[in-house]
Coordinates of C-alpha atoms and ligand atoms in Angstrom, one line a residue:
M156 CA 53.8 153.7 17.1
S157 CA 51.0 156.2 17.9
Y158 CA 48.4 156.1 20.6
L159 CA 45.7 155.8 17.9
E160 CA 46.7 154.3 14.8
I161 CA 44.6 154.1 11.8
K162 CA 45.8 152.5 8.5
N163 CA 44.2 152.4 5.3
L164 CA 40.5 152.3 6.6
H165 CA 37.7 151.2 4.4
T166 CA 33.9 151.0 5.1
H167 CA 32.0 150.4 1.9
F168 CA 28.3 149.8 2.1
S169 CA 26.5 147.9 -0.6
Q170 CA 23.3 149.5 -1.9
R171 CA 20.4 147.9 -3.9
T172 CA 19.4 149.9 -6.9
G173 CA 17.6 149.2 -10.0
S174 CA 14.1 147.5 -10.2
V175 CA 12.9 144.4 -8.6
F176 CA 13.5 143.0 -12.1
S177 CA 16.6 144.1 -12.7
P178 CA 18.4 144.5 -9.5
A179 CA 21.6 146.0 -9.3
K180 CA 24.3 146.6 -6.6
H181 CA 26.0 150.4 -6.0
I182 CA 28.9 150.4 -3.7
V183 CA 29.1 153.6 -1.2
R184 CA 32.8 153.8 -0.5
A185 CA 31.8 156.2 2.7
V186 CA 35.3 155.6 4.2
N187 CA 37.9 155.2 1.3
G188 CA 41.6 154.6 2.5
V189 CA 41.9 156.6 5.5
S190 CA 45.4 156.5 7.3
L191 CA 45.6 158.9 10.5
S192 CA 47.5 158.8 14.1
L193 CA 46.9 160.4 17.3
E194 CA 48.8 160.9 20.3
K195 CA 47.7 160.5 23.7
G196 CA 46.2 163.8 25.3
E197 CA 46.0 165.3 21.6
I198 CA 42.7 166.9 20.0
L199 CA 42.4 165.8 16.2
G200 CA 39.9 167.8 14.4
L201 CA 38.2 165.9 11.4
V202 CA 36.4 168.3 9.0
G203 CA 34.2 167.9 6.1
E204 CA 31.0 168.7 4.4
S205 CA 28.1 166.7 5.2
G206 CA 28.1 163.2 3.6
C207 CA 31.8 163.0 3.3
G208 CA 32.1 160.0 5.8
K209 CA 32.9 161.6 8.9
S210 CA 30.3 159.7 10.9
T211 CA 31.0 156.3 9.4
F212 CA 34.6 156.9 10.0
S213 CA 33.8 157.4 13.8
R214 CA 31.5 154.6 14.2
T215 CA 34.2 152.3 12.4
I216 CA 37.0 153.2 14.7
M217 CA 34.5 152.5 17.6
Q218 CA 33.9 149.0 16.0
L219 CA 30.2 149.8 15.8
I220 CA 30.2 149.1 11.8
P221 CA 32.8 146.5 10.7
A222 CA 35.6 147.8 8.2
T223 CA 35.7 146.5 4.9
S224 CA 39.3 146.4 5.2
G225 CA 42.1 148.3 7.1
S226 CA 43.4 148.3 10.7
V227 CA 42.5 150.5 13.9
V228 CA 45.1 150.2 16.7
L229 CA 44.4 151.9 20.2
D230 CA 47.0 151.9 22.6
G231 CA 49.1 149.1 20.9
E232 CA 46.2 146.6 20.5
D233 CA 44.6 145.9 17.2
L234 CA 40.9 146.5 17.7
S235 CA 40.3 145.5 13.9
A236 CA 41.4 141.8 15.1
L237 CA 39.1 141.5 18.0
S238 CA 36.5 139.0 18.3
H239 CA 32.9 140.6 19.0
A240 CA 32.8 139.3 22.8
E241 CA 36.3 141.1 23.4
V242 CA 35.1 144.2 21.4
R243 CA 32.2 144.6 23.5
K244 CA 34.6 144.3 26.7
R245 CA 36.8 147.3 25.2
R246 CA 33.6 149.3 24.3
L247 CA 34.4 151.4 27.6
D248 CA 37.5 152.6 26.1
F249 CA 35.6 154.5 23.5
Q250 CA 33.0 157.1 24.1
M251 CA 31.1 159.2 22.1
V252 CA 29.3 162.6 22.4
F253 CA 26.9 163.4 19.9
Q254 CA 25.2 166.4 18.1
D255 CA 21.9 166.2 20.0
P256 CA 22.3 165.5 23.7
Y257 CA 18.6 165.3 24.2
A258 CA 18.4 162.1 21.9
S259 CA 21.2 160.5 23.3
L260 CA 20.1 160.9 27.2
N261 CA 17.5 158.6 28.6
P262 CA 14.4 161.3 29.5
R263 CA 13.4 159.0 32.3
M264 CA 16.6 159.1 34.1
T265 CA 17.8 161.8 36.4
I266 CA 21.3 163.0 35.9
F267 CA 22.3 161.4 38.9
S268 CA 21.0 158.0 37.5
T269 CA 22.6 158.4 34.4
L270 CA 26.2 159.4 35.4
A271 CA 26.1 156.6 38.3
E272 CA 25.2 154.1 35.6
A273 CA 28.1 155.2 33.4
V274 CA 30.8 155.3 36.6
R275 CA 29.5 151.8 37.3
Q276 CA 30.2 150.5 33.9
R277 CA 34.0 150.9 34.7
H278 CA 33.5 150.2 38.7
P279 CA 30.6 148.0 39.3
K280 CA 31.2 147.5 43.1
L281 CA 31.1 151.5 43.6
K282 CA 28.2 152.6 45.7
G283 CA 26.7 154.9 48.2
D284 CA 28.9 157.9 49.4
A285 CA 31.9 156.8 47.1
L286 CA 29.6 156.7 44.1
F287 CA 27.7 160.0 44.9
H288 CA 31.3 161.9 45.3
R289 CA 32.2 160.7 42.1
V290 CA 29.1 161.8 40.1
E291 CA 29.6 165.1 42.2
T292 CA 33.1 165.3 40.9
L293 CA 31.9 164.8 37.4
M294 CA 29.4 167.2 37.5
A295 CA 32.0 169.9 38.9
T296 CA 34.3 168.8 36.0
V297 CA 31.8 169.9 33.3
G298 CA 30.8 173.2 35.2
L299 CA 27.5 171.6 36.6
D300 CA 26.1 172.4 40.0
A301 CA 25.6 169.1 42.0
K302 CA 22.5 170.3 43.5
V303 CA 20.8 169.7 40.1
M304 CA 21.6 166.0 40.0
R305 CA 18.0 164.7 40.9
K306 CA 16.7 166.6 37.7
Y307 CA 15.7 165.1 34.3
P308 CA 17.3 165.9 30.8
H309 CA 13.9 167.9 29.9
E310 CA 14.7 170.5 32.7
F311 CA 18.2 171.6 31.2
S312 CA 19.1 173.8 28.3
G313 CA 21.0 172.5 25.3
G314 CA 24.3 173.8 26.6
Q315 CA 23.6 172.2 29.8
R316 CA 22.7 168.8 28.3
Q317 CA 26.0 168.9 26.3
R318 CA 27.8 169.1 29.3
I319 CA 25.8 166.2 30.9
A320 CA 26.8 164.1 27.8
I321 CA 30.4 165.1 28.1
A322 CA 30.2 164.0 31.9
R323 CA 28.5 160.6 30.8
A324 CA 31.3 160.2 28.2
L325 CA 34.0 160.8 30.8
A326 CA 32.5 159.0 33.4
P327 CA 33.9 155.2 32.4
E328 CA 37.5 156.7 32.1
P329 CA 38.0 156.0 28.4
K330 CA 41.0 156.0 26.2
L331 CA 39.3 157.8 23.4
I332 CA 36.3 160.2 23.3
I333 CA 34.7 160.6 19.6
A334 CA 32.4 163.9 19.6
D335 CA 30.5 164.0 16.2
E336 CA 29.5 167.6 15.5
P337 CA 29.1 168.1 19.4
V338 CA 28.3 172.0 19.2
S339 CA 26.6 172.0 15.6
A340 CA 22.9 172.0 17.4
L341 CA 23.8 174.7 19.9
D342 CA 23.6 178.8 19.7
V343 CA 26.9 180.3 18.9
S344 CA 27.6 181.8 22.4
I345 CA 26.8 178.1 23.8
Q346 CA 29.3 176.7 21.4
S347 CA 32.3 178.7 22.6
Q348 CA 31.3 177.5 26.4
I349 CA 31.5 174.1 25.5
L350 CA 34.8 174.5 23.5
N351 CA 36.4 176.1 26.3
L352 CA 35.2 173.4 28.6
I353 CA 36.4 170.6 26.4
T354 CA 39.8 172.8 26.0
S355 CA 40.0 172.8 29.9
L356 CA 39.2 169.4 30.1
Q357 CA 42.3 168.3 27.7
K358 CA 44.4 170.4 29.8
D359 CA 43.2 169.0 33.0
L360 CA 42.5 165.4 32.2
G361 CA 44.7 164.6 29.2
L362 CA 41.7 163.9 27.1
T363 CA 42.5 162.2 23.8
M364 CA 39.6 163.0 21.2
I365 CA 38.5 163.2 17.8
F366 CA 36.3 166.2 17.2
I367 CA 34.2 166.1 14.2
S368 CA 32.8 169.1 12.7
H369 CA 31.8 170.6 9.3
D370 CA 33.0 173.8 10.6
L371 CA 36.9 174.3 10.0
G372 CA 36.8 177.6 12.1
V373 CA 35.3 175.3 15.2
V374 CA 37.7 172.6 14.6
H375 CA 40.8 175.4 14.2
Y376 CA 39.8 176.6 17.6
I377 CA 39.9 173.3 19.5
A378 CA 42.0 170.9 18.0
D379 CA 45.9 170.1 17.8
R380 CA 45.9 168.7 14.5
I381 CA 43.4 168.9 11.7
A382 CA 42.5 166.3 9.0
V383 CA 40.2 167.2 6.2
M384 CA 38.1 164.7 4.8
Y385 CA 36.4 164.9 1.1
Q386 CA 34.6 161.9 -0.3
G387 CA 36.0 159.3 1.9
K388 CA 39.4 160.5 2.0
I389 CA 41.7 162.5 3.7
V390 CA 42.9 165.2 1.3
E391 CA 45.0 166.9 3.8
S392 CA 46.2 166.9 7.4
G393 CA 48.6 168.6 9.8
P394 CA 49.1 170.9 12.8
A395 CA 45.9 173.1 13.3
G396 CA 47.5 176.3 12.7
K397 CA 49.1 175.4 9.3
V398 CA 46.0 173.7 7.8
F399 CA 44.2 176.7 8.6
H400 CA 46.4 179.5 7.6
E401 CA 48.4 177.7 5.1
P402 CA 46.0 175.2 3.5
Q403 CA 47.4 173.4 0.5
A404 CA 44.4 171.4 -0.8
D405 CA 42.1 173.2 -3.1
Y406 CA 39.2 171.5 -1.1
T407 CA 40.6 172.9 2.2
K408 CA 40.9 176.5 0.6
R409 CA 37.1 176.3 -0.3
L410 CA 36.0 175.0 3.2
L411 CA 38.1 178.0 4.7
A412 CA 36.3 180.6 2.2
S413 CA 32.9 179.2 3.3
I414 CA 33.4 179.9 6.9
P415 CA 30.9 182.9 7.8
R416 CA 32.7 185.9 8.5
L417 CA 30.6 188.1 10.8
A418 CA 32.7 191.1 11.0
A419 CA 33.9 190.8 7.2
N420 CA 33.4 194.6 6.7
C421 CA 35.2 195.8 10.0
Ligands
ADP727 N1 24.2 152.3 6.6 C1 24.6 153.0 5.4 N2 24.3 152.3 4.2 C2 24.5 153.0 3.2 N3 25.1 154.4 3.0 C3 25.2 154.6 3.8 C4 25.0 154.3 5.5 N4 25.6 155.1 6.3 C5 26.0 156.1 5.6 N5 26.1 156.0 4.3 C6 26.3 156.9 3.0 O1 27.8 157.2 3.4 C7 28.2 158.6 3.2 C8 28.8 159.2 4.6 O2 28.3 159.2 5.5 P1 28.3 160.0 6.6 O3 29.2 159.0 7.3 O4 26.9 159.9 7.6 O5 28.7 161.4 6.3 P2 29.0 162.5 7.4 O6 28.9 162.1 8.7 O7 30.2 163.3 7.0 O8 27.8 163.5 7.1 C9 26.9 159.1 2.4 O9 26.7 158.9 1.2 C10 26.0 158.2 3.3 O10 24.5 158.4 2.4
MG728 MG1 27.9 163.1 10.5

């Protein structure tokens, strides 16, 4: 069995349509029968256009939204079978990195407080020098100078804030990180710095990650394997190079053709 095994996962939303006088219900099948597996230390790139169900899928894996049906097994444990209280305890095992680090960081907390709080979720007794050193190490891991730890999020650039968000995700030593469009809001040059950081973290820490993007080029750069999502289903998956260079599904071919090529005429 793989480290993460997702079997036939469905997440449906029921939406009210029609009028007050003739109410009707419409079912949105945001995740519509997804099966995927991921090995420890691997990065799975999940790619698909906006609205295809990527965020709903990630929130369902993290048990933030209840699955309509199907199962999620992480490290041999069936998360879909856990009670609410047990899910809360496991929450530290999954961490997320979002598209907008500014919105996901508390503006009133210094970087030290943010990271210290995240470390103490896993090690509640850690304090003083030991806590300080742990925060210092985390900052070095994501390429930030420890000197800036007393600053607030607004004092950093977008790229630096995303480094802080990554450090915060690493702090509780999670089993799985899901990064949902983590570079989509960044300038291209900063994007590649963050992608390089994630690649080196994977090498050094053996990170297991689902990296979500609408951009197949970005996903190809970072992922070991790629899964292509379309209308709530996985239409193609396989080793990153194979999906990128020899796409089988028409939808993947279209995604590939839509990647902007700056040097098309060169
Ligand atoms: N809470 C919700 N209630 C109803 N529909 C939703 C909800 N969340 C997402 N959806 C719908 O599910 C589909 C997938 O959305 P989402 O998972 O955000 O896609 P993506 O992350 O790929 O852009 C969309 O049609 C969206 O409108
Ligand atoms: Mg999304």
